[in-house]
Amino acid sequence: FDQGQCIEMRAVLGQGPQAFARARKALQGYAMFPASLMQPLIQPPGPLKAGSTVVKWVRFGLLDFEIANRIDKVWSQPRRHGFALRSLEGHLEQGVETFELRWHKKGEVELCLLSYSRPKHWLPRLFSAWTAHTQRKALKACFAEMKRVVDAA
């Protein structure tokens, strides 16, 4: 991605089948971010599937944005679950992301994220350092929310 950024993050969320099930449910409903940061709407309603559109109302400080992504692929195996998405027309950035859960043989449930993006609109180009910082902050909030979901009993 020309003049863009690549972010790769991973973290262990918990241990065992219950942790995997909770994290999987959150991914299926695009509930990986705190509600205070993002309000997603999945079309058509229901669990994510290839072709689903996710419209998100995102708040960054005093600014609110409506952005949309398309789910390109969903995979679900006994010890792996995830999806890949891409930004749609009107998004401030052009990019792709994958979110994947991995339930390792030793029991750890890990969330892995890979994101490639570049500015598509003049606003993120003008404030590229702020945009990169904000994106990383949102992804850290995603990991914290997923950990909270997994720890909830």
mmCIF file of C-alpha atoms in Angstrom:
data_model
loop_
_atom_site.group_PDB
_atom_site.id
_atom_site.type_symbol
_atom_site.label_atom_id
_atom_site.label_comp_id
_atom_site.label_asym_id
_atom_site.label_seq_id
_atom_site.Cartn_x
_atom_site.Cartn_y
_atom_site.Cartn_z
ATOM 1 C CA PHE A 1 0.000 0.000 0.000
ATOM 2 C CA ASP A 2 1.669 3.158 -1.273
ATOM 3 C CA GLN A 3 2.066 5.852 1.400
ATOM 4 C CA GLY A 4 0.044 3.739 3.761
ATOM 5 C CA GLN A 5 0.535 1.829 6.918
ATOM 6 C CA CYS A 6 0.539 -1.770 7.987
ATOM 7 C CA ILE A 7 -0.503 -2.695 11.509
ATOM 8 C CA GLU A 8 -0.144 -6.192 12.900
ATOM 9 C CA MET A 9 -1.360 -6.881 16.413
ATOM 10 C CA ARG A 10 -1.958 -10.024 18.422
ATOM 11 C CA ALA A 11 -2.816 -10.807 22.013
ATOM 12 C CA VAL A 12 -3.949 -13.751 24.095
ATOM 13 C CA LEU A 13 -7.528 -13.149 25.246
ATOM 14 C CA GLY A 14 -8.015 -16.161 27.489
ATOM 15 C CA GLN A 15 -7.885 -19.930 27.752
ATOM 16 C CA GLY A 16 -10.061 -22.805 26.599
ATOM 17 C CA PRO A 17 -13.329 -23.491 24.823
ATOM 18 C CA GLN A 18 -15.465 -20.930 26.685
ATOM 19 C CA ALA A 19 -13.011 -18.140 25.891
ATOM 20 C CA PHE A 20 -13.004 -19.174 22.219
ATOM 21 C CA ALA A 21 -16.825 -19.347 22.113
ATOM 22 C CA ARG A 22 -17.253 -15.884 23.674
ATOM 23 C CA ALA A 23 -14.673 -14.294 21.386
ATOM 24 C CA ARG A 24 -16.156 -16.025 18.325
ATOM 25 C CA LYS A 25 -19.639 -14.725 19.167
ATOM 26 C CA ALA A 26 -18.282 -11.167 19.450
ATOM 27 C CA LEU A 27 -16.520 -11.451 16.073
ATOM 28 C CA GLN A 28 -19.629 -12.888 14.402
ATOM 29 C CA GLY A 29 -21.641 -9.852 15.507
ATOM 30 C CA TYR A 30 -18.878 -7.291 14.886
ATOM 31 C CA ALA A 31 -18.966 -6.522 18.607
ATOM 32 C CA MET A 32 -15.203 -6.160 18.968
ATOM 33 C CA PHE A 33 -15.143 -2.462 19.829
ATOM 34 C CA PRO A 34 -16.527 -0.653 22.888
ATOM 35 C CA ALA A 35 -19.973 0.832 22.224
ATOM 36 C CA SER A 36 -18.629 4.233 23.327
ATOM 37 C CA LEU A 37 -16.248 4.174 20.347
ATOM 38 C CA MET A 38 -18.270 2.506 17.609
ATOM 39 C CA GLN A 39 -21.866 1.553 16.816
ATOM 40 C CA PRO A 40 -21.966 -1.013 13.964
ATOM 41 C CA LEU A 41 -24.962 -1.948 11.811
ATOM 42 C CA ILE A 42 -24.671 -5.203 9.856
ATOM 43 C CA GLN A 43 -26.599 -5.547 6.589
ATOM 44 C CA PRO A 44 -28.155 -7.991 6.126
ATOM 45 C CA PRO A 45 -28.754 -8.394 9.883
ATOM 46 C CA GLY A 46 -27.257 -11.430 11.592
ATOM 47 C CA PRO A 47 -23.830 -13.000 11.853
ATOM 48 C CA LEU A 48 -21.173 -11.752 9.434
ATOM 49 C CA LYS A 49 -20.948 -13.520 6.091
ATOM 50 C CA ALA A 50 -19.191 -12.833 2.809
ATOM 51 C CA GLY A 51 -20.955 -9.881 1.208
ATOM 52 C CA SER A 52 -22.223 -8.361 4.473
ATOM 53 C CA THR A 53 -21.869 -4.604 4.775
ATOM 54 C CA VAL A 54 -20.893 -3.155 8.135
ATOM 55 C CA VAL A 55 -21.822 0.499 8.588
ATOM 56 C CA LYS A 56 -20.121 2.046 11.599
ATOM 57 C CA TRP A 57 -20.702 5.277 13.419
ATOM 58 C CA VAL A 58 -17.318 6.086 14.882
ATOM 59 C CA ARG A 59 -16.509 8.791 17.405
ATOM 60 C CA PHE A 60 -13.023 10.267 17.688
ATOM 61 C CA GLY A 61 -12.988 13.050 20.230
ATOM 62 C CA LEU A 62 -15.501 15.631 19.061
ATOM 63 C CA LEU A 63 -15.762 14.191 15.548
ATOM 64 C CA ASP A 64 -18.285 11.572 14.402
ATOM 65 C CA PHE A 65 -17.891 9.624 11.158
ATOM 66 C CA GLU A 66 -20.078 7.161 9.288
ATOM 67 C CA ILE A 67 -17.949 4.606 7.491
ATOM 68 C CA ALA A 68 -18.707 1.369 5.681
ATOM 69 C CA ASN A 69 -16.834 -1.865 5.061
ATOM 70 C CA ARG A 70 -17.655 -4.993 3.083
ATOM 71 C CA ILE A 71 -16.934 -8.453 4.445
ATOM 72 C CA ASP A 72 -15.014 -10.300 1.728
ATOM 73 C CA LYS A 73 -14.507 -13.626 3.457
ATOM 74 C CA VAL A 74 -15.500 -15.445 6.647
ATOM 75 C CA TRP A 75 -13.859 -18.647 7.820
ATOM 76 C CA SER A 76 -14.814 -20.893 10.686
ATOM 77 C CA GLN A 77 -12.991 -24.008 11.779
ATOM 78 C CA PRO A 78 -12.929 -25.791 15.135
ATOM 79 C CA ARG A 79 -9.878 -23.800 16.307
ATOM 80 C CA ARG A 80 -9.887 -20.783 13.963
ATOM 81 C CA HIS A 81 -12.500 -18.189 13.189
ATOM 82 C CA GLY A 82 -12.219 -14.890 11.403
ATOM 83 C CA PHE A 83 -13.064 -12.579 8.569
ATOM 84 C CA ALA A 84 -11.516 -10.200 6.061
ATOM 85 C CA LEU A 85 -13.000 -6.840 5.147
ATOM 86 C CA ARG A 86 -12.294 -3.906 2.896
ATOM 87 C CA SER A 87 -13.293 -0.263 3.009
ATOM 88 C CA LEU A 88 -16.043 0.949 0.683
ATOM 89 C CA GLU A 89 -16.493 4.120 -1.327
ATOM 90 C CA GLY A 90 -16.882 7.128 0.958
ATOM 91 C CA HIS A 91 -14.549 5.731 3.636
ATOM 92 C CA LEU A 92 -11.818 8.162 4.692
ATOM 93 C CA GLU A 93 -9.170 5.497 4.053
ATOM 94 C CA GLN A 94 -8.731 2.698 1.557
ATOM 95 C CA GLY A 95 -7.724 -0.558 3.129
ATOM 96 C CA VAL A 96 -8.202 -4.149 4.140
ATOM 97 C CA GLU A 97 -8.208 -5.851 7.530
ATOM 98 C CA THR A 98 -8.356 -9.378 8.845
ATOM 99 C CA PHE A 99 -9.502 -10.374 12.318
ATOM 100 C CA GLU A 100 -8.749 -13.973 13.297
ATOM 101 C CA LEU A 101 -9.173 -15.981 16.482
ATOM 102 C CA ARG A 102 -6.801 -18.869 17.055
ATOM 103 C CA TRP A 103 -7.353 -21.469 19.756
ATOM 104 C CA HIS A 104 -3.921 -23.000 20.228
ATOM 105 C CA LYS A 105 -3.347 -26.592 21.338
ATOM 106 C CA LYS A 106 -2.035 -25.425 24.722
ATOM 107 C CA GLY A 107 -5.394 -23.693 25.268
ATOM 108 C CA GLU A 108 -4.605 -20.022 24.609
ATOM 109 C CA VAL A 109 -7.167 -18.086 22.599
ATOM 110 C CA GLU A 110 -5.392 -15.439 20.572
ATOM 111 C CA LEU A 111 -6.791 -12.564 18.516
ATOM 112 C CA CYS A 112 -4.698 -11.659 15.485
ATOM 113 C CA LEU A 113 -5.261 -8.538 13.416
ATOM 114 C CA LEU A 114 -3.636 -7.436 10.193
ATOM 115 C CA SER A 115 -4.497 -4.032 8.700
ATOM 116 C CA TYR A 116 -3.281 -2.269 5.563
ATOM 117 C CA SER A 117 -4.576 1.218 4.852
ATOM 118 C CA ARG A 118 -3.799 4.490 3.137
ATOM 119 C CA PRO A 119 -5.577 7.836 3.090
ATOM 120 C CA LYS A 120 -8.277 8.197 0.461
ATOM 121 C CA HIS A 121 -9.621 11.602 1.501
ATOM 122 C CA TRP A 122 -7.740 14.884 1.987
ATOM 123 C CA LEU A 123 -8.550 14.980 5.720
ATOM 124 C CA PRO A 124 -6.530 11.880 6.762
ATOM 125 C CA ARG A 125 -3.744 12.919 4.367
ATOM 126 C CA LEU A 126 -3.532 16.308 6.053
ATOM 127 C CA PHE A 127 -3.531 14.760 9.528
ATOM 128 C CA SER A 128 -1.707 11.494 8.751
ATOM 129 C CA ALA A 129 0.112 11.257 12.108
ATOM 130 C CA TRP A 130 -3.162 11.822 13.991
ATOM 131 C CA THR A 131 -4.964 9.316 11.735
ATOM 132 C CA ALA A 132 -2.333 6.622 12.372
ATOM 133 C CA HIS A 133 -2.413 7.296 16.123
ATOM 134 C CA THR A 134 -6.217 7.180 16.162
ATOM 135 C CA GLN A 135 -6.339 3.920 14.212
ATOM 136 C CA ARG A 136 -3.869 2.266 16.588
ATOM 137 C CA LYS A 137 -5.837 3.584 19.576
ATOM 138 C CA ALA A 138 -9.072 2.112 18.137
ATOM 139 C CA LEU A 139 -7.403 -1.255 17.552
ATOM 140 C CA LYS A 140 -6.051 -1.298 21.114
ATOM 141 C CA ALA A 141 -9.604 -0.585 22.290
ATOM 142 C CA CYS A 142 -10.735 -3.561 20.181
ATOM 143 C CA PHE A 143 -8.297 -5.856 21.971
ATOM 144 C CA ALA A 144 -9.331 -4.496 25.379
ATOM 145 C CA GLU A 145 -13.028 -5.009 24.541
ATOM 146 C CA MET A 146 -12.425 -8.552 23.313
ATOM 147 C CA LYS A 147 -10.523 -9.329 26.528
ATOM 148 C CA ARG A 148 -13.447 -7.896 28.528
ATOM 149 C CA VAL A 149 -15.921 -10.049 26.552
ATOM 150 C CA VAL A 150 -13.860 -13.197 27.107
ATOM 151 C CA ASP A 151 -13.423 -12.483 30.837
ATOM 152 C CA ALA A 152 -17.174 -11.877 31.341
ATOM 153 C CA ALA A 153 -18.743 -14.894 32.994
#
